[in-house]
mmCIF file of C-alpha atoms in Angstrom:
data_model
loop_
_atom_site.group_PDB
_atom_site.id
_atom_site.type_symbol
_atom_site.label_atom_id
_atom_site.label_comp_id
_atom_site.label_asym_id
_atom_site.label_seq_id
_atom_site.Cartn_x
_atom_site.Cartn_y
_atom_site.Cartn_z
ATOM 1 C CA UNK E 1 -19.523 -16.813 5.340
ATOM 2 C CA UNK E 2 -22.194 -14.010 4.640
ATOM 3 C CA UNK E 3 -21.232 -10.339 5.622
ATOM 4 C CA UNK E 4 -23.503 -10.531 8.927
ATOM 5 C CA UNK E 5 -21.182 -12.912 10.438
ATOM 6 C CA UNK E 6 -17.889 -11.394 9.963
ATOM 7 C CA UNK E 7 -16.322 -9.541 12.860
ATOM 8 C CA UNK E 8 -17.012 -5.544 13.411
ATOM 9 C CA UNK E 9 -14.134 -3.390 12.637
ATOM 10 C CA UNK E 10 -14.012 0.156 13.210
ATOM 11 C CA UNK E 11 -10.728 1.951 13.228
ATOM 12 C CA UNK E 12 -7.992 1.986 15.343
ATOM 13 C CA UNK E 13 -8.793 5.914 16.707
ATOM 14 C CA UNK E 14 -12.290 4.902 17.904
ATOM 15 C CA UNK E 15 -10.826 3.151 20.274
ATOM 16 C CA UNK E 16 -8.386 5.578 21.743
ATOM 17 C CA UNK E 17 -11.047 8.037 22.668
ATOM 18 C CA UNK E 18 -11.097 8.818 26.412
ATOM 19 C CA UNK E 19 -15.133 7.571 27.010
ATOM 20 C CA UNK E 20 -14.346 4.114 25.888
ATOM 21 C CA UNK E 21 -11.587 3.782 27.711
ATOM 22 C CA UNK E 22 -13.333 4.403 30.581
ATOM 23 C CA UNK E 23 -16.136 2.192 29.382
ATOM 24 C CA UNK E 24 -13.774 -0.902 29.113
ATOM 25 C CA UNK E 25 -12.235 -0.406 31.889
ATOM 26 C CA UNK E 26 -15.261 -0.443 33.935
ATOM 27 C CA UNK E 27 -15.992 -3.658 31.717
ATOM 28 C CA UNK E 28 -19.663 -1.470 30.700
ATOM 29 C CA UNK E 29 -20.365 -3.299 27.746
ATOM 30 C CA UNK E 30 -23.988 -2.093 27.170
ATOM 31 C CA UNK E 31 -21.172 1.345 26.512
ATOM 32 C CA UNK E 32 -18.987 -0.711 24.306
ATOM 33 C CA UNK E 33 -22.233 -1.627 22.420
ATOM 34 C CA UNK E 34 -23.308 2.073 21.696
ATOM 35 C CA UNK E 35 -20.183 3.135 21.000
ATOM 36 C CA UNK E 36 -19.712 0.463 18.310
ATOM 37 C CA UNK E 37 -23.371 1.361 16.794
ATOM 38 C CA UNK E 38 -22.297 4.808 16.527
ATOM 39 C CA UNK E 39 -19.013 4.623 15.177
ATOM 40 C CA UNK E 40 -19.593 1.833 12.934
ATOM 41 C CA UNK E 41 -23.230 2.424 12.242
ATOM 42 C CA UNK E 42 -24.505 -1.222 13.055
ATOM 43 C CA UNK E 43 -27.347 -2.124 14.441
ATOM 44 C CA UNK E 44 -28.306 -4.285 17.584
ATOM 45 C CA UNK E 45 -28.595 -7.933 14.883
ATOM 46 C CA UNK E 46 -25.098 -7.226 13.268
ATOM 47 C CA UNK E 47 -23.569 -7.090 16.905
ATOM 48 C CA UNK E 48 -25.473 -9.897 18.143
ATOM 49 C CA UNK E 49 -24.197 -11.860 15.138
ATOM 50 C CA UNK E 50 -20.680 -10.757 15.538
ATOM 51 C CA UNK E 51 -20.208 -11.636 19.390
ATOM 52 C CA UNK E 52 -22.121 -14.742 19.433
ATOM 53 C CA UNK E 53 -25.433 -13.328 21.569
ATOM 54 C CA UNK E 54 -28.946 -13.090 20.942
ATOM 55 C CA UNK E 55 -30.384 -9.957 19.934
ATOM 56 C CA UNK E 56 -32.592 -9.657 22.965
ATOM 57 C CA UNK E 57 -29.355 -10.261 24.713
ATOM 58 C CA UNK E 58 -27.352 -7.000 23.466
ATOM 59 C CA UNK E 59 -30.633 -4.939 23.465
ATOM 60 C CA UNK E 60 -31.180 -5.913 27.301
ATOM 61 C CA UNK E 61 -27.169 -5.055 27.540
ATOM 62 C CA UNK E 62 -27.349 -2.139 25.353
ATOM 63 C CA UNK E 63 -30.360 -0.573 27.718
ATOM 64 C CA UNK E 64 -28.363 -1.614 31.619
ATOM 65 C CA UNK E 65 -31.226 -4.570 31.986
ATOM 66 C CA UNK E 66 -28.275 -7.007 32.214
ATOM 67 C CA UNK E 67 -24.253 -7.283 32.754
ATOM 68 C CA UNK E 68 -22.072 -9.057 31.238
ATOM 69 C CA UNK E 69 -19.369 -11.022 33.466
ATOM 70 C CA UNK E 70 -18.519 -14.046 32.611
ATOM 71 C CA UNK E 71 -14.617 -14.282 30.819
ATOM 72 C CA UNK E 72 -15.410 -16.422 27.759
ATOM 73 C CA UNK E 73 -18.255 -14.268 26.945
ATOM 74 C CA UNK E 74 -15.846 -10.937 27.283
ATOM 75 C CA UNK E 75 -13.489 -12.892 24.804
ATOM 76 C CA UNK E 76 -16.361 -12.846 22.268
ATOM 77 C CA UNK E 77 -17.637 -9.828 22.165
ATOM 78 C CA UNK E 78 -13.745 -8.458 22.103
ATOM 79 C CA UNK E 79 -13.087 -10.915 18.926
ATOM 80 C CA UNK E 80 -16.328 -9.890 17.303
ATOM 81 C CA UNK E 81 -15.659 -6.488 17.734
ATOM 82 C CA UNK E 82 -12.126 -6.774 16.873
ATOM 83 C CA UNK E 83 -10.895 -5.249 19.565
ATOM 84 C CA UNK E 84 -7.108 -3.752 19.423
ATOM 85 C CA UNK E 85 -4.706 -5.211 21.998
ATOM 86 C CA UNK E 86 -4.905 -2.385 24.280
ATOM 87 C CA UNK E 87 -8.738 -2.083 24.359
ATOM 88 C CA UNK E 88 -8.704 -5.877 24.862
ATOM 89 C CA UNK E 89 -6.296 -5.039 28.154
ATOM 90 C CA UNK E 90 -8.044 -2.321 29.581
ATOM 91 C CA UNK E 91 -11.037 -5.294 29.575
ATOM 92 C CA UNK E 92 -8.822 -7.444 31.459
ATOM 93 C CA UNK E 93 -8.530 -9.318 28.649
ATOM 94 C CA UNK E 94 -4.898 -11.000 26.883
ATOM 95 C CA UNK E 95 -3.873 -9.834 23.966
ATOM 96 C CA UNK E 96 -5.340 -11.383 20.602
ATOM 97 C CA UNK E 97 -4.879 -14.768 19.777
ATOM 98 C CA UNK E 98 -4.551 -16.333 16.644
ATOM 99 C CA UNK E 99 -5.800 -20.156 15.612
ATOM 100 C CA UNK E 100 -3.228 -22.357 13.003
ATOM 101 C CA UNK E 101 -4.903 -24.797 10.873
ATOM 102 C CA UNK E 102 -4.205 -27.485 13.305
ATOM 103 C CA UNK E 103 -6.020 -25.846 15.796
ATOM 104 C CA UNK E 104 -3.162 -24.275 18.052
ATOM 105 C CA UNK E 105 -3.498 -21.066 19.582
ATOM 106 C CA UNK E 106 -0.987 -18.919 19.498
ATOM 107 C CA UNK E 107 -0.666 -15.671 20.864
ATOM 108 C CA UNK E 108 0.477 -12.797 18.808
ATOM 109 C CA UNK E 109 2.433 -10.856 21.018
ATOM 110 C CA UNK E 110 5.145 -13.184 22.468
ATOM 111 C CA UNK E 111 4.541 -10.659 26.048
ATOM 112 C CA UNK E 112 0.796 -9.236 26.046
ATOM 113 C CA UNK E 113 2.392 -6.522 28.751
ATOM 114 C CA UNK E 114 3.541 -5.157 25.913
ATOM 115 C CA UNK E 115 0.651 -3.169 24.510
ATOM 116 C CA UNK E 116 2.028 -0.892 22.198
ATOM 117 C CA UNK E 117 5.150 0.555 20.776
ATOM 118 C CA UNK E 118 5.902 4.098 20.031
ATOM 119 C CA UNK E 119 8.509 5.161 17.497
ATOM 120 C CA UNK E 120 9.754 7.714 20.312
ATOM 121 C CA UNK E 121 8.907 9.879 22.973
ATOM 122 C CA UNK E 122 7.914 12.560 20.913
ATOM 123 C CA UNK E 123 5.285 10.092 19.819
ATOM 124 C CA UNK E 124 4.192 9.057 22.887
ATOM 125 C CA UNK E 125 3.951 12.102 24.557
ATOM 126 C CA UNK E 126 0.273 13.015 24.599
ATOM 127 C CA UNK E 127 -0.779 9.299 26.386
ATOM 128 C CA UNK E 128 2.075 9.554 28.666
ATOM 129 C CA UNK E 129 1.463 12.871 29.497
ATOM 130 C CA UNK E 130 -2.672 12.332 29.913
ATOM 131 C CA UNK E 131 -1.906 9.122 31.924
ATOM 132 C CA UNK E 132 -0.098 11.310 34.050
ATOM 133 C CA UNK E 133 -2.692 13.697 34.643
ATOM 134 C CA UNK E 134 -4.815 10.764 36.705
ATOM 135 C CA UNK E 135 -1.940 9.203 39.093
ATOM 136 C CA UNK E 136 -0.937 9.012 42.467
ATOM 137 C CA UNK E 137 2.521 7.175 41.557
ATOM 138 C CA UNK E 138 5.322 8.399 39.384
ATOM 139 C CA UNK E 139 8.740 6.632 39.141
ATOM 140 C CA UNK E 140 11.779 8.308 36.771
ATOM 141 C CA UNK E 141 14.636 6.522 35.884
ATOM 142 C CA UNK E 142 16.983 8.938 33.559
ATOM 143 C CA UNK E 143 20.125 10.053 33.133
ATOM 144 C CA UNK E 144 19.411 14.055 34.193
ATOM 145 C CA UNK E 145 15.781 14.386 33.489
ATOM 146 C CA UNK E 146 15.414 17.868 32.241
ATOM 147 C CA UNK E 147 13.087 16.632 29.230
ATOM 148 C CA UNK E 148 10.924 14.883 32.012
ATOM 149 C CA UNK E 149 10.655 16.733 35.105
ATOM 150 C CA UNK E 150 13.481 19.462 35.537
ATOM 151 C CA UNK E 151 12.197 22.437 32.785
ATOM 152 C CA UNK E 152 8.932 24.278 32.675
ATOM 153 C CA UNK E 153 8.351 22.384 29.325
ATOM 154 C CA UNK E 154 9.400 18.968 30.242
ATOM 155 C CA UNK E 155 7.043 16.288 29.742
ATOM 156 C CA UNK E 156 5.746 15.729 33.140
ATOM 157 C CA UNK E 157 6.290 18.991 34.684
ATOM 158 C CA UNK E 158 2.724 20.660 34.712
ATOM 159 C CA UNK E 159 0.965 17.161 35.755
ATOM 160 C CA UNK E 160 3.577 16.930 39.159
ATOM 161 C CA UNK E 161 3.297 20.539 39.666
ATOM 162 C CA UNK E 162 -0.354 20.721 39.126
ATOM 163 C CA UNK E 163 -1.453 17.385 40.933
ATOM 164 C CA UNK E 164 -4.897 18.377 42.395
ATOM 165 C CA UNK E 165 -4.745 14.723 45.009
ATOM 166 C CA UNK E 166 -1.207 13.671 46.571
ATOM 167 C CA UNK E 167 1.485 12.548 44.514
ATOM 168 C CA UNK E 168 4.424 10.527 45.451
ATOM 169 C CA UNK E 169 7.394 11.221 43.218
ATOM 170 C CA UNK E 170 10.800 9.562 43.092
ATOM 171 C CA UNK E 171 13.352 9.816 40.356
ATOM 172 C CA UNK E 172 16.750 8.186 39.841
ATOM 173 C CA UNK E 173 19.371 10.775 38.068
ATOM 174 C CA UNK E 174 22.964 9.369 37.084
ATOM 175 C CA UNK E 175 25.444 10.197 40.197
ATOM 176 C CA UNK E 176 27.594 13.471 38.835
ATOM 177 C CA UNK E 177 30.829 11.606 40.226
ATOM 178 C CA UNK E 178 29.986 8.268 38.766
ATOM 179 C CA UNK E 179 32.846 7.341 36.170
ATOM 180 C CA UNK E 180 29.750 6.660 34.366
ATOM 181 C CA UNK E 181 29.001 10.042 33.885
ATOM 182 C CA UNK E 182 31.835 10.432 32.475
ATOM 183 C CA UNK E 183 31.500 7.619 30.117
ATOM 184 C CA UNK E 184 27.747 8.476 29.162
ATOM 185 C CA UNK E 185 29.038 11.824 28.552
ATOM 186 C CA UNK E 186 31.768 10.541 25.908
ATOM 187 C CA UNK E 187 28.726 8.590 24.322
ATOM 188 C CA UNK E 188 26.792 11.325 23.574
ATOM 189 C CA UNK E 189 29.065 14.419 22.940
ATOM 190 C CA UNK E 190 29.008 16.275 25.458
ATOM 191 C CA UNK E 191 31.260 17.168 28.346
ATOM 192 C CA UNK E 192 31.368 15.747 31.924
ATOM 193 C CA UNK E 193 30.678 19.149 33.589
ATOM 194 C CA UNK E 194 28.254 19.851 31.244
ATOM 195 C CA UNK E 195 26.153 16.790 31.965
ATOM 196 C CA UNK E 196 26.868 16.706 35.690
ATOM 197 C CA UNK E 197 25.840 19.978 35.438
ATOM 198 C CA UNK E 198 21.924 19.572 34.107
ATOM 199 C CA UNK E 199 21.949 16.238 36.701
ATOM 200 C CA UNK E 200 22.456 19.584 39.577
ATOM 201 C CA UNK E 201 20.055 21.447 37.890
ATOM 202 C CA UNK E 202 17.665 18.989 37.291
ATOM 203 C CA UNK E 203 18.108 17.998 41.842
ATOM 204 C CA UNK E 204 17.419 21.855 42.079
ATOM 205 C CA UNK E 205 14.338 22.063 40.220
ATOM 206 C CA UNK E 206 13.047 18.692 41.602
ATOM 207 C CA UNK E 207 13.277 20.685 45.299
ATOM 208 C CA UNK E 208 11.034 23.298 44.333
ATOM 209 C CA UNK E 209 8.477 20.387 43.494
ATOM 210 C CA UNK E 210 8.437 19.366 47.101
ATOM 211 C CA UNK E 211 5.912 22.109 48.244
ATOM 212 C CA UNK E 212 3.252 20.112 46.123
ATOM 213 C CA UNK E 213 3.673 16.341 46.426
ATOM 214 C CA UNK E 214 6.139 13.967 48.320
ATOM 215 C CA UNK E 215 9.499 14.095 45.631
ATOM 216 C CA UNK E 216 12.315 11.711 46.871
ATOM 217 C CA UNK E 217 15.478 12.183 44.257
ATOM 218 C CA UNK E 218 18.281 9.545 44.122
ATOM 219 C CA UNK E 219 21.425 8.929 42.699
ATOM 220 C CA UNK E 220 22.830 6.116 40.821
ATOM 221 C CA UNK E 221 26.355 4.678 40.112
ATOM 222 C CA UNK E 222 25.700 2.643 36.691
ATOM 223 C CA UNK E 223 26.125 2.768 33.064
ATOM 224 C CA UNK E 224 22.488 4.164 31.708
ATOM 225 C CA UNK E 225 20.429 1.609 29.691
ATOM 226 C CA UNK E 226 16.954 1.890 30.865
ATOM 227 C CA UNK E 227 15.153 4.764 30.294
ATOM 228 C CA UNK E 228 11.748 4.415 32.535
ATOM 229 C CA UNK E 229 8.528 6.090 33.364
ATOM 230 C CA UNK E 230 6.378 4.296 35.631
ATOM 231 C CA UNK E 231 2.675 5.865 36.297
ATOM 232 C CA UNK E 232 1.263 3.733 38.771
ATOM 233 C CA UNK E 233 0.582 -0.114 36.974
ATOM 234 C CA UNK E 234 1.448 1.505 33.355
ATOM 235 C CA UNK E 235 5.467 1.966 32.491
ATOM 236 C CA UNK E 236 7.219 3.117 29.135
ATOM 237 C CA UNK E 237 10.422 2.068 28.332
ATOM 238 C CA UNK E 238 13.180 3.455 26.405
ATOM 239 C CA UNK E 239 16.632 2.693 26.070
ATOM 240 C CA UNK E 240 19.800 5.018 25.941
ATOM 241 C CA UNK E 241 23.013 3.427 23.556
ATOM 242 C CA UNK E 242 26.327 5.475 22.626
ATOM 243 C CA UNK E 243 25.130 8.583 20.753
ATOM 244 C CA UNK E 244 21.659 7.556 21.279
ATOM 245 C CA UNK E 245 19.324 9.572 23.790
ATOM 246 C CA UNK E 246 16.724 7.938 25.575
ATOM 247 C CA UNK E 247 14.160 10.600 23.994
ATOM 248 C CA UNK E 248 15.159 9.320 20.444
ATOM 249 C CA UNK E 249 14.647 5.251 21.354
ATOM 250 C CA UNK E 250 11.069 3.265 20.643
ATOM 251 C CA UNK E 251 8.785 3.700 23.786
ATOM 252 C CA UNK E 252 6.984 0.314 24.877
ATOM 253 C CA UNK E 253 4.353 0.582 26.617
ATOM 254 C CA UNK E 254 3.423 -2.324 29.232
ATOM 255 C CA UNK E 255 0.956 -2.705 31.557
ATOM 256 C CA UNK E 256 1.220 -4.710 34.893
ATOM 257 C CA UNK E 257 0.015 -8.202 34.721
ATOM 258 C CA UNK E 258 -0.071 -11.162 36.524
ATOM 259 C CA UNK E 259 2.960 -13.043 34.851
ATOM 260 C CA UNK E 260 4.574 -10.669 33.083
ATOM 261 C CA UNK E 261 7.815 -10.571 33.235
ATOM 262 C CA UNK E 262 9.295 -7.405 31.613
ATOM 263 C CA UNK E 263 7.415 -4.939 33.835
ATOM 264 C CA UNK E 264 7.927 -6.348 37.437
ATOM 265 C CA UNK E 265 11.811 -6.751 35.905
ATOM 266 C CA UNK E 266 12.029 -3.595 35.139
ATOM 267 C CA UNK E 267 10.140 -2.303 38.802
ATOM 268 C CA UNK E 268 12.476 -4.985 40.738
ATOM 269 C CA UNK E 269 15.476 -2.959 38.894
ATOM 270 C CA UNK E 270 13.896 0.535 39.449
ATOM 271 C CA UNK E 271 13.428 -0.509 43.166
ATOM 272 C CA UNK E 272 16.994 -2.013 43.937
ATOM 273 C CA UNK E 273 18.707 1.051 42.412
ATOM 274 C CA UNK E 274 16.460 3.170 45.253
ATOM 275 C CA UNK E 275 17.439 1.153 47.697
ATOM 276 C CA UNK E 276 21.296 1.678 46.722
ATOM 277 C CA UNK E 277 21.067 5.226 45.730
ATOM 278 C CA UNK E 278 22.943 8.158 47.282
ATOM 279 C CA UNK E 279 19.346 10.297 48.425
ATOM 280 C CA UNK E 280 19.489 13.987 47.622
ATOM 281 C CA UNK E 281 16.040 15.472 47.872
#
């Protein structure tokens, strides 16, 4: 195979930057196109050869003469462009797919709502934080919350409190008199009153949040597990275990889709707990 008909690569951070994210998402491949000649310096032939297209093709693409929008030709421009499993999602696309030599295909990521993994929170900060920047819909699951909402510094804090559009905001905290409190507490080190104290605190400075969006605050009765963050159709997922925090765990990041099961799980969980919870804000 000669070099002109190998798939583009360009690296992984190209395709984190904010304008092709919003290219993809609006499926604007004549922007996909650009970006690809200007990041990895190729001209109009290369990508034609890589995607499967004419040249005239991507030129009339390139210059908004024509649209691309049929599915099998979105799966081969995002093979011949190599495109990472997130880019290939915000396309509406599955994640990538690999061929055995008997001609199976097999997907690489056993759930393509899965669509990436973060060591911890720490790490994941900046997307969850410029994700929620954009929403209208922000679900908490946690134990007390003070990392997430309940500090000036938590995670979330300045993208509730600063919401320029409504905001609907509901949280789930860990019921002080649950005698899993009590139990969580033992996990992690720390005393009951202690932790049913920052769940308080965390209630109180949820109130003050009321003034600029619609903040609903529940209580729940069981042992932590999940730790979630849902921002409208995108959730991360952590997990709390006994002297484990949920800000310490792997973050997965998943993205609603239509037979996925680990996201509507975890938002038919997230909604039964509401709908059983003690409501204090």
């Amino acid at each position: 195979m000669s070099a002109g008909q190998l798939p583009i690569e360009l690296p992984d951070w190209t395709w984190q930057r904010a304008e092709i994210r919003a290219a993809l998402r609006a499926r604007d491949i004549g922007a996909v196109f650009r970006h690809v000649q200007q990041f990895g310096g190729v001209s109009q032939a290369r990508i034609a050869t890589a995607t499967g297209l004419y040249q005239a093709r991507v030129n009339e693409i390139i210059n908004g003469r024509r649209e691309v929008a049929l599915l099998d030709v979105f799966e081969r421009i995002a093979d011949g462009l190599c495109l990472p499993d997130d880019a290939r999602h915000l396309l509406g696309l599955a994640s990538k797919r690999e061929v055995g030599a008997t001609g199976k295909v097999f997907e690489l990521a056993a759930f393509p709502e899965v669509v990436r993994v973060y060591a911890s929170q720490a790490s994941a900060a900046e997307e969850i934080q410029r994700q929620a920047n954009t929403v209208t819909e922000v679900d908490v699951l946690a134990v007390r919350g003070l990392g997430l909402l309940a500090l000036n510094d938590s995670l979330l804090r300045d993208a509730v409190a600063g919401a320029g559009a409504p905001m609907r905001l509901r949280v789930l905290l860990l019921d002080p008199a649950a005698p899993a409190l009590a139990r969580r507490a033992a996990e992690i080190g720390e005393s009951s009153a202690s932790l049913a104290d920052g769940v308080r605190l965390a209630e109180a400075r949820l109130q003050e949040l009321t003034e600029v969006c619609d903040v609903q605050v529940y209580r729940y009765r069981m042992l932590p597990t999940w730790r979630v963050i849902r921002l409208d159709t995108t959730m991360f997922v952590s997990a709390f275990d006994a002297g484990w925090e949920g800000h310490e765990s792997a973050v997965y990041k998943m993205v609603e889709t239509p037979h996925g099961p680990l996201y509507r799980g975890c938002r038919r969980m997230f909604e039964a707990l509401i709908e059983d919870g003690e409501r204090t804000v």
